[in-house]
Tab-separated table of C-alpha atoms and ligand atoms in Angstrom:
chain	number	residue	atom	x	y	z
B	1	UNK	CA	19.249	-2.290	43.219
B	2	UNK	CA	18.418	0.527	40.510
B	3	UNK	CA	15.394	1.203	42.039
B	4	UNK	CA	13.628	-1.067	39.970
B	5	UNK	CA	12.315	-5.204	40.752
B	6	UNK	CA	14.389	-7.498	39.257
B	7	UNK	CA	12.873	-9.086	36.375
B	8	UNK	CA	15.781	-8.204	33.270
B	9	UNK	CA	18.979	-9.290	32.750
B	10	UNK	CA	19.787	-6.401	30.865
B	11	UNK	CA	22.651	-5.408	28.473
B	12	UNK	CA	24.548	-2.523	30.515
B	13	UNK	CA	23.126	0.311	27.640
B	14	UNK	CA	21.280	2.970	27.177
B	15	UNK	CA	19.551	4.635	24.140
B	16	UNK	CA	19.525	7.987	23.789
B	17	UNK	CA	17.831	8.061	20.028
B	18	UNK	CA	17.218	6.338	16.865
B	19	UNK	CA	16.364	7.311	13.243
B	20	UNK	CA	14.918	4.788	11.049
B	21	UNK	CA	17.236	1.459	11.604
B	22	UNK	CA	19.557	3.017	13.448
B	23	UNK	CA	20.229	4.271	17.213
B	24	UNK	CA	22.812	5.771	19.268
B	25	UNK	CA	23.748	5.021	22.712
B	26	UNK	CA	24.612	7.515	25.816
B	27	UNK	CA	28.389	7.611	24.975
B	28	UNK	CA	27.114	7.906	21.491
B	29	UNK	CA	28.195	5.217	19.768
B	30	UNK	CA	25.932	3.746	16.553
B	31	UNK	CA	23.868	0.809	15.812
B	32	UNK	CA	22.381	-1.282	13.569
B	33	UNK	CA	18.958	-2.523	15.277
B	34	UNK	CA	18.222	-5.735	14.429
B	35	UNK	CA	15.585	-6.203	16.738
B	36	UNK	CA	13.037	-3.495	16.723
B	37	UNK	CA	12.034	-3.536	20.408
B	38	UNK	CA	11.196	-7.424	19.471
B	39	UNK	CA	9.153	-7.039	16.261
B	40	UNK	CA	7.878	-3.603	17.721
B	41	UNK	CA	9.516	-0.550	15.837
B	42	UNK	CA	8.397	-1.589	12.239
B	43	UNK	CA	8.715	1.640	11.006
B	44	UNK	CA	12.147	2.126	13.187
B	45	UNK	CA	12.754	5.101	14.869
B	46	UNK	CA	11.273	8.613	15.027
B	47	UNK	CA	9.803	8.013	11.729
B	48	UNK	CA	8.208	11.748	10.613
B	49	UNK	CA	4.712	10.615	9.552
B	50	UNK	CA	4.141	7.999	13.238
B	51	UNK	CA	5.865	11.121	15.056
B	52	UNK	CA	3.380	13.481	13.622
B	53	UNK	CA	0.712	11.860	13.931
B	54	UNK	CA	1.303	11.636	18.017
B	55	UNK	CA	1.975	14.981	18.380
B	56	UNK	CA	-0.882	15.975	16.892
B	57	UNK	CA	-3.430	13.629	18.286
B	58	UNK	CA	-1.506	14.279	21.466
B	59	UNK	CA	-2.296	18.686	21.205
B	60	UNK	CA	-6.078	17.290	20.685
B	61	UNK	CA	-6.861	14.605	23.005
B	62	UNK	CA	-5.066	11.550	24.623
B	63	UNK	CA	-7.656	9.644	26.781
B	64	UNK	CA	-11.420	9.424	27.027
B	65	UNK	CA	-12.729	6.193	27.969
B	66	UNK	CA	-14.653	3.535	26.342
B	67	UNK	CA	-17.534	5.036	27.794
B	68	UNK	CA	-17.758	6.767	24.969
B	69	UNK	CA	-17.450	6.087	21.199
B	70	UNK	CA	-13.840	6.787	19.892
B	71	UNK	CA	-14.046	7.436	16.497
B	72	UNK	CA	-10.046	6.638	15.922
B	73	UNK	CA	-10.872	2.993	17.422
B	74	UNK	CA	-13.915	2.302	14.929
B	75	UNK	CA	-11.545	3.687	11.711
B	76	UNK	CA	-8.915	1.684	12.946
B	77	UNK	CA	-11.481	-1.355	13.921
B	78	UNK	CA	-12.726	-1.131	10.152
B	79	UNK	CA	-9.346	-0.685	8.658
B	80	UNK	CA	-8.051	-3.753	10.381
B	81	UNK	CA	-11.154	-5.906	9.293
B	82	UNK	CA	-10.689	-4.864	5.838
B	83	UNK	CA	-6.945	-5.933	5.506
B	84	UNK	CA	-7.674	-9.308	7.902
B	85	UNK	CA	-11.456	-10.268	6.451
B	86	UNK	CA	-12.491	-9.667	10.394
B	87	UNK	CA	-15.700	-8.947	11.393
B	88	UNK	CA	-14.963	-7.083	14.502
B	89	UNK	CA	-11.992	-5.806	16.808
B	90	UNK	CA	-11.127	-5.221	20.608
B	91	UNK	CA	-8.160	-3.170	21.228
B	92	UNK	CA	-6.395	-3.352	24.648
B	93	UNK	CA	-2.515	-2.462	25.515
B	94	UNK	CA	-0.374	-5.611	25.222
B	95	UNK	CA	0.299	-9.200	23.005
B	96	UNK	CA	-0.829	-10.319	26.543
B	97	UNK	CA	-3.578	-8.903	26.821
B	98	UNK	CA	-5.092	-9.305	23.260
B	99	UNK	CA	-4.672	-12.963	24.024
B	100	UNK	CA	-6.796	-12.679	27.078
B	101	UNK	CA	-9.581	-11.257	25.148
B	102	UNK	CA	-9.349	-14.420	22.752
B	103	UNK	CA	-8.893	-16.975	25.767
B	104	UNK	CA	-12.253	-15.420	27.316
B	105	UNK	CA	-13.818	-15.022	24.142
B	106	UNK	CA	-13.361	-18.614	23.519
B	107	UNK	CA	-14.629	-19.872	27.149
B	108	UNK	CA	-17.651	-17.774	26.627
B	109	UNK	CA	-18.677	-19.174	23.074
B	110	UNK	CA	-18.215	-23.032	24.779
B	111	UNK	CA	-20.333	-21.883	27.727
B	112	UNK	CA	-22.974	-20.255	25.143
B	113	UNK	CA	-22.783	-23.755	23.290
B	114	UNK	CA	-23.380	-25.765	26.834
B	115	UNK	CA	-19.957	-26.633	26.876
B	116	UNK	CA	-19.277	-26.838	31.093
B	117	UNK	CA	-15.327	-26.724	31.250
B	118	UNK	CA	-14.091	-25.044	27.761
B	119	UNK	CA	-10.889	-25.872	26.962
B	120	UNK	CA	-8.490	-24.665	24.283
B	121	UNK	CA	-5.782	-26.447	22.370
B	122	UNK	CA	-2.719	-24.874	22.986
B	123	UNK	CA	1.395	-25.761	21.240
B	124	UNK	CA	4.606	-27.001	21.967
B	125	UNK	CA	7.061	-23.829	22.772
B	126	UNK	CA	4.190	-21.804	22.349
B	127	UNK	CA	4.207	-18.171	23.768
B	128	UNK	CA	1.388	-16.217	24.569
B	129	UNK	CA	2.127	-14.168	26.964
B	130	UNK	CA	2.778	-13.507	30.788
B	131	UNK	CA	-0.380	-12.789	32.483
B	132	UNK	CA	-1.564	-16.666	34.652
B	133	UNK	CA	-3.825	-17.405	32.169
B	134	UNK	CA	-1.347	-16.626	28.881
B	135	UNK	CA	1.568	-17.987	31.027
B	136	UNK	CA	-0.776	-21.173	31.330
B	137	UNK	CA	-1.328	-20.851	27.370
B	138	UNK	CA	2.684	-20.846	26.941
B	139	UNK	CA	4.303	-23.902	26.714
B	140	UNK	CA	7.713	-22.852	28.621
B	141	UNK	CA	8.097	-24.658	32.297
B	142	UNK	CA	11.080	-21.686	32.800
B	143	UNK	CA	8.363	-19.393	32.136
B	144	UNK	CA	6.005	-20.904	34.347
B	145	UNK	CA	8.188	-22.196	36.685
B	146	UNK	CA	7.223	-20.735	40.384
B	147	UNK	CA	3.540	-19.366	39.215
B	148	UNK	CA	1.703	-22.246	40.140
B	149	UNK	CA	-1.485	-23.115	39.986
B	150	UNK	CA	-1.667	-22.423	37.000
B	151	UNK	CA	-5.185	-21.468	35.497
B	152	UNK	CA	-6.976	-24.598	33.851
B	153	UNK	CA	-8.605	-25.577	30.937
B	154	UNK	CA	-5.810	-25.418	28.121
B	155	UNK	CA	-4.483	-29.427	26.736
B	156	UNK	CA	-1.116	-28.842	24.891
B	157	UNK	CA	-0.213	-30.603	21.945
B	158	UNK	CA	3.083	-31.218	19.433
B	159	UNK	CA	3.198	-28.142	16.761
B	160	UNK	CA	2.940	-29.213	13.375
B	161	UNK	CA	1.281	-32.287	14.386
B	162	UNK	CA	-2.334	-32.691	12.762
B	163	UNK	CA	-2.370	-35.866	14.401
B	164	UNK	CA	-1.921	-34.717	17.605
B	165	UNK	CA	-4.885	-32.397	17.672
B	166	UNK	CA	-7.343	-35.206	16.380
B	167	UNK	CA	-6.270	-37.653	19.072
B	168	UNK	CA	-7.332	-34.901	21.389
B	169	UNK	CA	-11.006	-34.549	19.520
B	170	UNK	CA	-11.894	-37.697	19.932
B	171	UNK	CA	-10.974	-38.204	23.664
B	172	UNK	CA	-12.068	-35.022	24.878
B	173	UNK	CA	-15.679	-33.326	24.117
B	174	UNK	CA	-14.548	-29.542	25.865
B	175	UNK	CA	-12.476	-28.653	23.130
B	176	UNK	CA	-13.774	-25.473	22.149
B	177	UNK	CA	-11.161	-23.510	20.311
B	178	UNK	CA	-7.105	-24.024	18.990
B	179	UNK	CA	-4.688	-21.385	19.937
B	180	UNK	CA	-1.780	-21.318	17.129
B	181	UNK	CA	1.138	-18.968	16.541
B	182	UNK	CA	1.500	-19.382	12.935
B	183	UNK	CA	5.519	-18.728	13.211
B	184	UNK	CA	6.623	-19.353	16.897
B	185	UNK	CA	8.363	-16.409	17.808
B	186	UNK	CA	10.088	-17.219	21.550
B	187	UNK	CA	9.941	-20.683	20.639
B	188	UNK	CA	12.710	-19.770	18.551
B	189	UNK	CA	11.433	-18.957	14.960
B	190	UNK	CA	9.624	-22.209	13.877
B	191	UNK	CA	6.919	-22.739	11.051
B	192	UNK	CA	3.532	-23.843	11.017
B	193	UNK	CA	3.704	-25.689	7.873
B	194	UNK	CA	0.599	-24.224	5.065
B	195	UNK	CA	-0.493	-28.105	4.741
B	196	UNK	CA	-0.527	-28.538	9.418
B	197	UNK	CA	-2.701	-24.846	9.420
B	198	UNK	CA	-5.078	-25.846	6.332
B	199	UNK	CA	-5.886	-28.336	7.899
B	200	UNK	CA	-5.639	-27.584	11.235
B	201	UNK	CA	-8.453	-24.549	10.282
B	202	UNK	CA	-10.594	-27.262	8.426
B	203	UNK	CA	-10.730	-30.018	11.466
B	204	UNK	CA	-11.770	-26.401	13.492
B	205	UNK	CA	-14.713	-25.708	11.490
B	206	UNK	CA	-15.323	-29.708	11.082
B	207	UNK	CA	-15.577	-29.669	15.092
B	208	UNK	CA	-17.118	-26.243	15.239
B	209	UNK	CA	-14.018	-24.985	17.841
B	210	UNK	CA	-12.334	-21.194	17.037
B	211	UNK	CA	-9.075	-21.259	14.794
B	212	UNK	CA	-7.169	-18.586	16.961
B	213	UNK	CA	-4.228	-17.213	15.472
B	214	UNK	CA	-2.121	-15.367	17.548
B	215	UNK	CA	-0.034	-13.270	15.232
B	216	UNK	CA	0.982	-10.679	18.149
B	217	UNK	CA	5.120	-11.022	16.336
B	218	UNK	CA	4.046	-12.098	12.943
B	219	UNK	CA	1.667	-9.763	11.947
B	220	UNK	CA	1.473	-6.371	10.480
B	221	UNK	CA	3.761	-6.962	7.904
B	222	UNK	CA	6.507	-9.118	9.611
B	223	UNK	CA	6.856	-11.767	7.410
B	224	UNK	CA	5.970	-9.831	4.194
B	225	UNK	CA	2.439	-10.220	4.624
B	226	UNK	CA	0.038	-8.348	6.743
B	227	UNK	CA	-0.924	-11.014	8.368
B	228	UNK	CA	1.409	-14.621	8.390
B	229	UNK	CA	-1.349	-17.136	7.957
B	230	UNK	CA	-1.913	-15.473	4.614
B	231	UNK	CA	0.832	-17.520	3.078
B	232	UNK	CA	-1.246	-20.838	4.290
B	233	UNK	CA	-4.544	-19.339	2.473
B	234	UNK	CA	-6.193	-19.793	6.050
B	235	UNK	CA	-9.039	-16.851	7.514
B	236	UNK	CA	-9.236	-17.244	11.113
B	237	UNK	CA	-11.692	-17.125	13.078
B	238	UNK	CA	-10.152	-15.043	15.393
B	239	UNK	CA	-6.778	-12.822	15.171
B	240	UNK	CA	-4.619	-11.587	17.688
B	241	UNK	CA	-1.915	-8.729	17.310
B	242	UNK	CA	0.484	-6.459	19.318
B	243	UNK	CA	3.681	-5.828	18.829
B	244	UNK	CA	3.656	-4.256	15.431
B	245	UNK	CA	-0.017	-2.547	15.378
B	246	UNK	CA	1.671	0.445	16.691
B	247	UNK	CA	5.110	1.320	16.101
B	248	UNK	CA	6.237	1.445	20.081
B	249	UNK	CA	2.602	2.969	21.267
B	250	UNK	CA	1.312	-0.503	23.629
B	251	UNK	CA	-2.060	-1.378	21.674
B	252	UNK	CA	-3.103	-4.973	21.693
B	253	UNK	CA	-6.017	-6.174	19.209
B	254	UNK	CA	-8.103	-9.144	19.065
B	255	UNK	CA	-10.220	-9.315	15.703
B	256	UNK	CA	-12.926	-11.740	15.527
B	257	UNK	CA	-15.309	-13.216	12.782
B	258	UNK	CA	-18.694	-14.531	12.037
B	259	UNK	CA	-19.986	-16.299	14.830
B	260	UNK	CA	-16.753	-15.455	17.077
B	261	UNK	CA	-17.817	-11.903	16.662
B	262	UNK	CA	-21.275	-12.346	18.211
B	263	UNK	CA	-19.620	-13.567	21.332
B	264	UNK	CA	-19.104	-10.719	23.488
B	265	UNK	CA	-21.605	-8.349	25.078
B	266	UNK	CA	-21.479	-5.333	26.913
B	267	UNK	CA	-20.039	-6.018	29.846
B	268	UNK	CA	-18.200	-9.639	29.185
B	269	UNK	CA	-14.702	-7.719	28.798
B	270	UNK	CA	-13.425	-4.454	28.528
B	271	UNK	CA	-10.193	-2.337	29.171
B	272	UNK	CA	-9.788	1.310	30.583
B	273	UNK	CA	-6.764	2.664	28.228
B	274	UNK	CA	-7.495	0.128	25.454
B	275	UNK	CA	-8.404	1.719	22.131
B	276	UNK	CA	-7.804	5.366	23.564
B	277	UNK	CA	-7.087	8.481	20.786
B	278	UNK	CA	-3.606	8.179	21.042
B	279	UNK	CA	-2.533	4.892	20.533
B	280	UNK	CA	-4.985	4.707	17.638
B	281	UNK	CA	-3.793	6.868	15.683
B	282	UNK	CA	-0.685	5.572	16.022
B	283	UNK	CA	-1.275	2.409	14.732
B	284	UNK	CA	-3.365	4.308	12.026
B	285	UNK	CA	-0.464	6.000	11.219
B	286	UNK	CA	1.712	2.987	10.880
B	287	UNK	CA	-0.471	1.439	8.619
B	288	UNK	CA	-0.729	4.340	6.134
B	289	UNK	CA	2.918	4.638	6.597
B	290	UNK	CA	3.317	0.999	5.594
B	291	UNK	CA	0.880	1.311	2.014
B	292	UNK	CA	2.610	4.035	0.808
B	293	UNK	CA	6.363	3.196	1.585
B	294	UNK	CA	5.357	-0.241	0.424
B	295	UNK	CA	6.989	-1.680	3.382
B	296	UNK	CA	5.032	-5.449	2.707
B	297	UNK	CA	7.228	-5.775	-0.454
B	298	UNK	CA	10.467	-4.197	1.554
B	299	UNK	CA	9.882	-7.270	4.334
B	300	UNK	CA	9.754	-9.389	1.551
B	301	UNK	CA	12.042	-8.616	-0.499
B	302	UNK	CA	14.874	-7.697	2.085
B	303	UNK	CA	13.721	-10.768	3.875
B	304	UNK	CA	14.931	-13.160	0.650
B	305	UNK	CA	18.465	-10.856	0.782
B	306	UNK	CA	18.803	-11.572	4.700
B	307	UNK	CA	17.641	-15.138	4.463
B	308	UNK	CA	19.933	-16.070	1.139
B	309	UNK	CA	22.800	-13.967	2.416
B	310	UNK	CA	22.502	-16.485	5.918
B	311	UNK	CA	22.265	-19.665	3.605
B	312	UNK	CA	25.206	-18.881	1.570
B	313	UNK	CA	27.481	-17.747	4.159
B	314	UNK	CA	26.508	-20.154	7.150
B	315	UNK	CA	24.659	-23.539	5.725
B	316	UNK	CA	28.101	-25.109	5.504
B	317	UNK	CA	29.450	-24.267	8.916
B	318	UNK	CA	29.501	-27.165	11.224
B	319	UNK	CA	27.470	-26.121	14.080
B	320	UNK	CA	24.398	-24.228	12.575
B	321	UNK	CA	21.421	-26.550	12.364
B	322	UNK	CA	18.922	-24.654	10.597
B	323	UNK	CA	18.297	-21.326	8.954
B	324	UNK	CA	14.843	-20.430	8.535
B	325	UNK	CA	12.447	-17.561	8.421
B	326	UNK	CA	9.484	-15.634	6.241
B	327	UNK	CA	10.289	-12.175	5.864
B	328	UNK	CA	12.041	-10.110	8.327
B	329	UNK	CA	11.167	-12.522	11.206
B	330	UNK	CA	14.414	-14.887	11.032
B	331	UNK	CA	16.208	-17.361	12.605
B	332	UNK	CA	19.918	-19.171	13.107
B	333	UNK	CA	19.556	-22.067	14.779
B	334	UNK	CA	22.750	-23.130	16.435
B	335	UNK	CA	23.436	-26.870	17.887
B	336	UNK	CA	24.454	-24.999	21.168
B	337	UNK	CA	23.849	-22.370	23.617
B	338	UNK	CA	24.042	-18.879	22.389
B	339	UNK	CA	23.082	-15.902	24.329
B	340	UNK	CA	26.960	-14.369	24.533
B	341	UNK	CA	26.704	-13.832	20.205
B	342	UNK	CA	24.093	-10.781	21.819
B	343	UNK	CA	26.818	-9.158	24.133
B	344	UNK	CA	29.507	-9.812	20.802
B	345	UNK	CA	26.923	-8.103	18.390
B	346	UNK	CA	26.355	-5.172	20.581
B	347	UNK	CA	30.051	-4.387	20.893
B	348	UNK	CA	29.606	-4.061	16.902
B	349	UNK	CA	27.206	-2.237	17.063
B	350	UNK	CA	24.185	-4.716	16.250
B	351	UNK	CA	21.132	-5.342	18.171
B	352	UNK	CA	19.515	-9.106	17.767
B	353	UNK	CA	18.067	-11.303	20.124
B	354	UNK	CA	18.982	-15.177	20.636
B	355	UNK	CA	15.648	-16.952	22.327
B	356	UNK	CA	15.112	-20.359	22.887
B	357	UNK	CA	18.995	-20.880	23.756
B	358	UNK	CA	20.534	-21.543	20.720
B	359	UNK	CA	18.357	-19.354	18.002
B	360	UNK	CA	19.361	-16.498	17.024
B	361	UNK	CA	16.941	-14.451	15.761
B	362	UNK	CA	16.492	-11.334	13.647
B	363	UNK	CA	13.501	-8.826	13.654
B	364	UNK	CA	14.620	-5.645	11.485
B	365	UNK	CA	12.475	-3.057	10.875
B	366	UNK	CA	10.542	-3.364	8.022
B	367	UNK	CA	11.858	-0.005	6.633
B	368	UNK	CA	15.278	-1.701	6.240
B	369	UNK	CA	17.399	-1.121	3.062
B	370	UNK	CA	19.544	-3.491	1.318
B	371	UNK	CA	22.991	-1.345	2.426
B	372	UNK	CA	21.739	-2.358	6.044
B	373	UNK	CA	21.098	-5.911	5.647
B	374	UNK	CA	24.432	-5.900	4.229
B	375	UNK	CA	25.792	-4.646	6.547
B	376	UNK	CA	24.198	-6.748	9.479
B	377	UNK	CA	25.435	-9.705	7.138
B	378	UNK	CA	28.905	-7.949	7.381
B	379	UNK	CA	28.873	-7.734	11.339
B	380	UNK	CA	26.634	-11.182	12.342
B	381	UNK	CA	28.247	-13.660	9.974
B	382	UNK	CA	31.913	-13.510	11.520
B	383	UNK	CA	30.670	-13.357	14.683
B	384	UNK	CA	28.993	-16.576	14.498
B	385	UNK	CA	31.568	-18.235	12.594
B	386	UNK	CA	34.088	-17.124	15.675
B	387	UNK	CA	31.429	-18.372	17.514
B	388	UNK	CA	31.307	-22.129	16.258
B	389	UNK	CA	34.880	-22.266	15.767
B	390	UNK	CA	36.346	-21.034	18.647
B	391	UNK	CA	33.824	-22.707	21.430
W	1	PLP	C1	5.358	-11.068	22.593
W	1	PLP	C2	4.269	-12.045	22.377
W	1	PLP	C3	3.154	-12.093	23.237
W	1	PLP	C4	3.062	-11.267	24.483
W	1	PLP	O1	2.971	-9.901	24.196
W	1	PLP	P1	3.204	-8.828	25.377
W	1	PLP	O2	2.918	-7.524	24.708
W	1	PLP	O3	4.625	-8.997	25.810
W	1	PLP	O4	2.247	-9.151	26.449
W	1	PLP	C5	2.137	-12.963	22.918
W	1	PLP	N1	2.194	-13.752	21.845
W	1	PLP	C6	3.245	-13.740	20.991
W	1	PLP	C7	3.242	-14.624	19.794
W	1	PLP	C8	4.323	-12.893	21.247
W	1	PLP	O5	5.387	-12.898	20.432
């Protein structure tokens, strides 16, 4: 034992710091991250402006309470809305918990509609998170495995299947809301089709249940977009982000609209840290950071140069099934196992992830530049090529 509970496998490494994409290591030795703390550091490391802007909010004031009004939460509250078309925002500390908020907020607008057992339509490979009720809202038995009961009230369907979801409105009355990552991140990088969440959103309002996105790895700019269900044309009802919001500061968000605004009350839900000084203007930080560098068109942009680089240099190669992404949120699919490629990578000097078993996936920070896709190109595209040929 380290001195710590058991719950990583971790790589045997250390950071000591990072600037922008890269990072060095104790012994230090460079890196190209790949990864950005899993869709996390979209401005990469130790940017100037995001480091500023802690440091000073930091010398004035870290941590009131939500006793009080916190004037960073509203600006950030009313920045969000603007760039999402939300009505209204709760901020907490994790992806986690963000979905929490949404799962409650959803019981409570059944129960206000006389609905006696609300229950939410949840995906295929869907993950939401590790707390019993978002581990009961993730579709991954190895995830679950061991944490029974598990809480009720969630029916899981197929993703991508319209068909699916109707079968389930006619048999059961509770629905009250569907819970849909519009790009499944864990589930290893696959896409809601713009058709599936059109009219997934339309048989929502048709039934009068909540079209919950949870866009805790695809939004903020991840897939070139602020928000990923942008591409499909669809508004939400209610929108649920982490991991980007801000920059490596935990803040959690769950935006809500029209009616799913009313919901709440004082007192229904609430968080001590959530929304604090700090972690506000973090994220406030990031997303001034990401207007003026232009960092939407950079994710877009270097996302077309990652994904065509992939296509051209791997679509041929017996043993990759699929190659498929938006933005910088992208993924190899391989026909086999292939966690090792992440141990390979890192003694290049590459950080990516592989989830699901056999996708690999890339999350770059959306600062980027072409040189370093190249260059992760350079470094990933042998190694999977050794990978497939050799095994
Ligand atoms: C990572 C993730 C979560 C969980 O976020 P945590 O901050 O780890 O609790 C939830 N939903 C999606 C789509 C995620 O990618």
């Amino acid at each position: 034992m380290n001195g710590l509970l058991n719950t990583y496998a971790r790589q045997p490494i250390a950071f000591t710091h990072g600037q922008g994409a890269r990072l060095w290591d104790e012994a230090g030795k460079e890196y190209l991250d790949a990864l950005s703390g899993i869709a996390v550091n979209g401005l990469g490391h130790a940017h100037p402006a995001l480091v500023r802007a802690i440091a000073d909010q930091a010398a004035q004031l870290i941590h009131t309470s939500n006793i009080y009004r916190v004037p960073l939460q509203e600006r950030l509250a009313e920045r969000l809305c603007q760039l999402s078309s939300m009505d209204g925002a709760f901020f907490c500390n994790s992806g986690a918990e963000a979905n929490e908020a949404a799962i409650k907020l959803a019981r409570l607008y059944g129960h206000q509609r006389g609905v006696a057992v609300p229950t939410i339509i949840v995906m295929e490979r869907a993950w939401h998170g590790r707390t019993i009720a978002t581990l009961s809202a993730t579709g991954s038995r190895k995830a679950q495995a061991g944490f029974e009961p598990l809480v009720a009230g969630f029916v899981r369907v197929p993703y991508n299947d319209l068909e699916a979801v109707r079968a389930v409105a006619e048999r059961n009355p509770d629905v009250v809301a569907v819970l849909l990552e519009p790009i499944q991140g864990e589930g290893g990088i696959r896409v809601a089709e713009a058709a599936y969440q059109q009219n997934l959103a339309r048989l929502c309002r048709e039934q009068n249940w909540l079209y919950m996105v949870d866009e805790v790895q695809t939004g903020i700019g991840r897939t070139g977009r602020w928000f990923a269900t942008e591409d499909a044309g669809v508004i939400p009802d209610v929108l649920i982000l982490a991991k980007g919001l801000g920059s490596g500061v935990p803040i959690g968000a769950c935006l809500a609209r029209g009616e799913a605004a009313q919901v709440f009350k004082p007192g229904n839900h609430g968080t001590t840290f959530g929304g604090g000084p700090l972690v506000c203007a973090a994220a406030l930080a990031t997303l001034d950071a990401m207007e003026r560098e232009s960092l939407l068109d950079n994710a877009r942009e270097r996302g077309h140069q990652l994904l065509a680089g992939l296509r051209s240099e791997l679509n041929d190669v017996v043993g990759v099934v699929d190659i498929r992404g938006h933005g910088l949120m992208v993924g190899v699919e391989l026909d086999r196992p292939c966690g090792i490629l992440v141990t390979q990578a890192l003694e290049q000097g590459l950080l990516i992830n592989v989830t699901s078993d056999k996708v690999v996936r890339l999350l770059p920070p959306l600062i980027i530049d072409t040189v370093q896709i190249e260059r992760l190109l350079e470094i990933l595209v042998p190694l999977i090529r050794g990978f497939l040929g050799a095994s």
